[in-house]
Amino acid sequence: MATGKCNCGAISVTLKNGLPESSILCHCMSCRASSGSLFTVNLAVNKADLVIDGEQHLREYADKNTDSGSTLLRRFCGTCGSPIVSVVEGNDETQFLKGALFGKGIPKPAAEIFSRNFESWESARDGVHVAEAMPSH
Ligand SMILES: [Zn+2]
Ligand SMILES: [Zn+2]
């Protein structure tokens, strides 16, 4: 089991089966804007494995202007603004949980997606699979 929380603590997330073996770094423009950083760290988890406490504090933004073309429902804490989880509209079986909620000890990335958005001074981490865009889904 692994538990994480947002900045203010209003929302906590629990993975019943612990952290997955790897993460996915997303460099899409929407992740950049919503995180204030150059990428987000995502844990792809099954809906059934995830428990969210404090769900009444969650707010949702339906992000239609995505690099993938799919509408992404971005759920975040309405009090402190921490991104919590994203799901592709119409497919909430896989939840893209924000790894930074879990503090230190985030699993190593298996992939970096939307690498076409790398800044000139950025490069992929050693041994990590890089994808220009994302396989359509
Ligand atoms: Zn919060
Ligand atoms: Zn993204």
GROMACS .gro file of C-alpha atoms and ligand atoms in nm:
model
  139
    1MET     CA    1   0.000   0.000   0.000
    2ALA     CA    2   0.118   0.353  -0.074
    3THR     CA    3  -0.041   0.678   0.038
    4GLY     CA    4   0.009   1.029  -0.093
    5LYS     CA    5  -0.155   1.366  -0.048
    6CYS     CA    6  -0.194   1.708  -0.201
    7ASN     CA    7  -0.015   2.015  -0.068
    8CYS     CA    8  -0.289   2.113   0.178
    9GLY     CA    9  -0.379   1.758   0.281
   10ALA     CA   10  -0.749   1.787   0.192
   11ILE     CA   11  -0.710   1.502  -0.055
   12SER     CA   12  -0.522   1.183   0.003
   13VAL     CA   13  -0.472   0.898  -0.240
   14THR     CA   14  -0.406   0.536  -0.161
   15LEU     CA   15  -0.285   0.266  -0.395
   16LYS     CA   16  -0.400  -0.064  -0.252
   17ASN     CA   17  -0.125  -0.257  -0.429
   18GLY     CA   18   0.150  -0.002  -0.372
   19LEU     CA   19   0.335   0.207  -0.628
   20PRO     CA   20   0.367   0.064  -0.980
   21GLU     CA   21   0.711  -0.043  -1.101
   22SER     CA   22   0.754   0.256  -1.327
   23SER     CA   23   0.625   0.600  -1.406
   24ILE     CA   24   0.562   0.794  -1.727
   25LEU     CA   25   0.692   1.147  -1.775
   26CYS     CA   26   0.455   1.356  -1.987
   27HIS     CA   27   0.597   1.659  -2.165
   28CYS     CA   28   0.270   1.766  -2.334
   29MET     CA   29   0.195   2.138  -2.335
   30SER     CA   30  -0.113   2.097  -2.116
   31CYS     CA   31   0.086   1.913  -1.849
   32ARG     CA   32   0.341   2.192  -1.860
   33ALA     CA   33   0.077   2.461  -1.811
   34SER     CA   34  -0.116   2.276  -1.543
   35SER     CA   35   0.189   2.181  -1.339
   36GLY     CA   36   0.401   2.492  -1.380
   37SER     CA   37   0.687   2.260  -1.468
   38LEU     CA   38   0.830   2.101  -1.782
   39PHE     CA   39   0.664   1.763  -1.735
   40THR     CA   40   0.436   1.568  -1.508
   41VAL     CA   41   0.520   1.237  -1.344
   42ASN     CA   42   0.235   0.996  -1.399
   43LEU     CA   43   0.154   0.659  -1.249
   44ALA     CA   44  -0.084   0.461  -1.471
   45VAL     CA   45  -0.303   0.270  -1.227
   46ASN     CA   46  -0.625   0.072  -1.243
   47LYS     CA   47  -0.930   0.249  -1.110
   48ALA     CA   48  -1.001  -0.045  -0.880
   49ASP     CA   49  -0.660  -0.007  -0.717
   50LEU     CA   50  -0.706   0.360  -0.628
   51VAL     CA   51  -0.887   0.511  -0.330
   52ILE     CA   52  -0.928   0.889  -0.308
   53ASP     CA   53  -1.020   1.041   0.028
   54GLY     CA   54  -1.156   1.395   0.034
   55GLU     CA   55  -1.316   1.360  -0.308
   56GLN     CA   56  -1.552   1.650  -0.229
   57HIS     CA   57  -1.248   1.879  -0.260
   58LEU     CA   58  -1.170   1.759  -0.613
   59ARG     CA   59  -1.236   1.991  -0.902
   60GLU     CA   60  -1.224   1.894  -1.266
   61TYR     CA   61  -1.111   2.064  -1.583
   62ALA     CA   62  -1.212   1.907  -1.914
   63ASP     CA   63  -0.897   1.972  -2.116
   64LYS     CA   64  -0.986   1.962  -2.487
   65ASN     CA   65  -0.678   2.139  -2.616
   66THR     CA   66  -0.446   1.841  -2.571
   67ASP     CA   67  -0.149   1.726  -2.774
   68SER     CA   68  -0.308   1.381  -2.806
   69GLY     CA   69  -0.640   1.516  -2.935
   70SER     CA   70  -0.836   1.330  -2.666
   71THR     CA   71  -1.028   1.518  -2.400
   72LEU     CA   72  -0.847   1.473  -2.073
   73LEU     CA   73  -1.031   1.522  -1.746
   74ARG     CA   74  -0.782   1.684  -1.513
   75ARG     CA   75  -0.878   1.654  -1.149
   76PHE     CA   76  -0.708   1.876  -0.896
   77CYS     CA   77  -0.747   1.995  -0.538
   78GLY     CA   78  -0.987   2.290  -0.527
   79THR     CA   79  -0.814   2.430  -0.221
   80CYS     CA   80  -0.442   2.415  -0.299
   81GLY     CA   81  -0.451   2.344  -0.675
   82SER     CA   82  -0.231   2.034  -0.668
   83PRO     CA   83  -0.293   1.815  -0.973
   84ILE     CA   84  -0.424   1.479  -0.847
   85VAL     CA   85  -0.528   1.251  -1.131
   86SER     CA   86  -0.618   1.265  -1.501
   87VAL     CA   87  -0.837   1.034  -1.705
   88VAL     CA   88  -0.912   1.019  -2.074
   89GLU     CA   89  -1.279   1.105  -2.119
   90GLY     CA   90  -1.484   0.790  -2.172
   91ASN     CA   91  -1.214   0.562  -2.032
   92ASP     CA   92  -1.164   0.595  -1.660
   93GLU     CA   93  -1.039   0.238  -1.610
   94THR     CA   94  -0.682   0.366  -1.633
   95GLN     CA   95  -0.613   0.661  -1.408
   96PHE     CA   96  -0.304   0.875  -1.451
   97LEU     CA   97  -0.217   0.958  -1.095
   98LYS     CA   98   0.034   1.234  -1.027
   99GLY     CA   99   0.341   1.069  -0.882
  100ALA     CA  100   0.463   1.373  -0.691
  101LEU     CA  101   0.177   1.328  -0.442
  102PHE     CA  102   0.374   1.039  -0.296
  103GLY     CA  103   0.676   1.243  -0.197
  104LYS     CA  104   1.019   1.094  -0.246
  105GLY     CA  105   1.059   0.744  -0.384
  106ILE     CA  106   0.878   0.776  -0.716
  107PRO     CA  107   0.956   0.481  -0.946
  108LYS     CA  108   1.190   0.538  -1.237
  109PRO     CA  109   1.024   0.638  -1.564
  110ALA     CA  110   0.968   0.370  -1.829
  111ALA     CA  111   0.889   0.635  -2.089
  112GLU     CA  112   0.897   1.005  -2.164
  113ILE     CA  113   0.614   1.108  -2.394
  114PHE     CA  114   0.572   1.417  -2.612
  115SER     CA  115   0.948   1.458  -2.621
  116ARG     CA  116   0.892   1.685  -2.923
  117ASN     CA  117   0.825   1.953  -2.661
  118PHE     CA  118   1.169   1.922  -2.503
  119GLU     CA  119   1.341   2.255  -2.462
  120SER     CA  120   1.672   2.282  -2.647
  121TRP     CA  121   1.853   2.230  -2.318
  122GLU     CA  122   1.653   1.924  -2.210
  123SER     CA  123   1.737   1.563  -2.282
  124ALA     CA  124   1.587   1.229  -2.194
  125ARG     CA  125   1.707   1.036  -1.896
  126ASP     CA  126   1.952   0.754  -1.965
  127GLY     CA  127   1.789   0.430  -2.070
  128VAL     CA  128   1.436   0.570  -2.080
  129HIS     CA  129   1.216   0.510  -2.385
  130VAL     CA  130   1.130   0.837  -2.558
  131ALA     CA  131   0.818   0.897  -2.768
  132GLU     CA  132   0.776   1.203  -2.990
  133ALA     CA  133   0.401   1.189  -2.948
  134MET     CA  134   0.173   0.943  -2.783
  135PRO     CA  135   0.029   0.627  -2.934
  136SER     CA  136  -0.328   0.720  -3.017
  137HIS     CA  137  -0.584   0.591  -2.772
  138ZN      ZN  138  -0.503   2.038  -0.147
  139ZN      ZN  139   0.061   1.549  -2.049
   0.00000   0.00000   0.00000
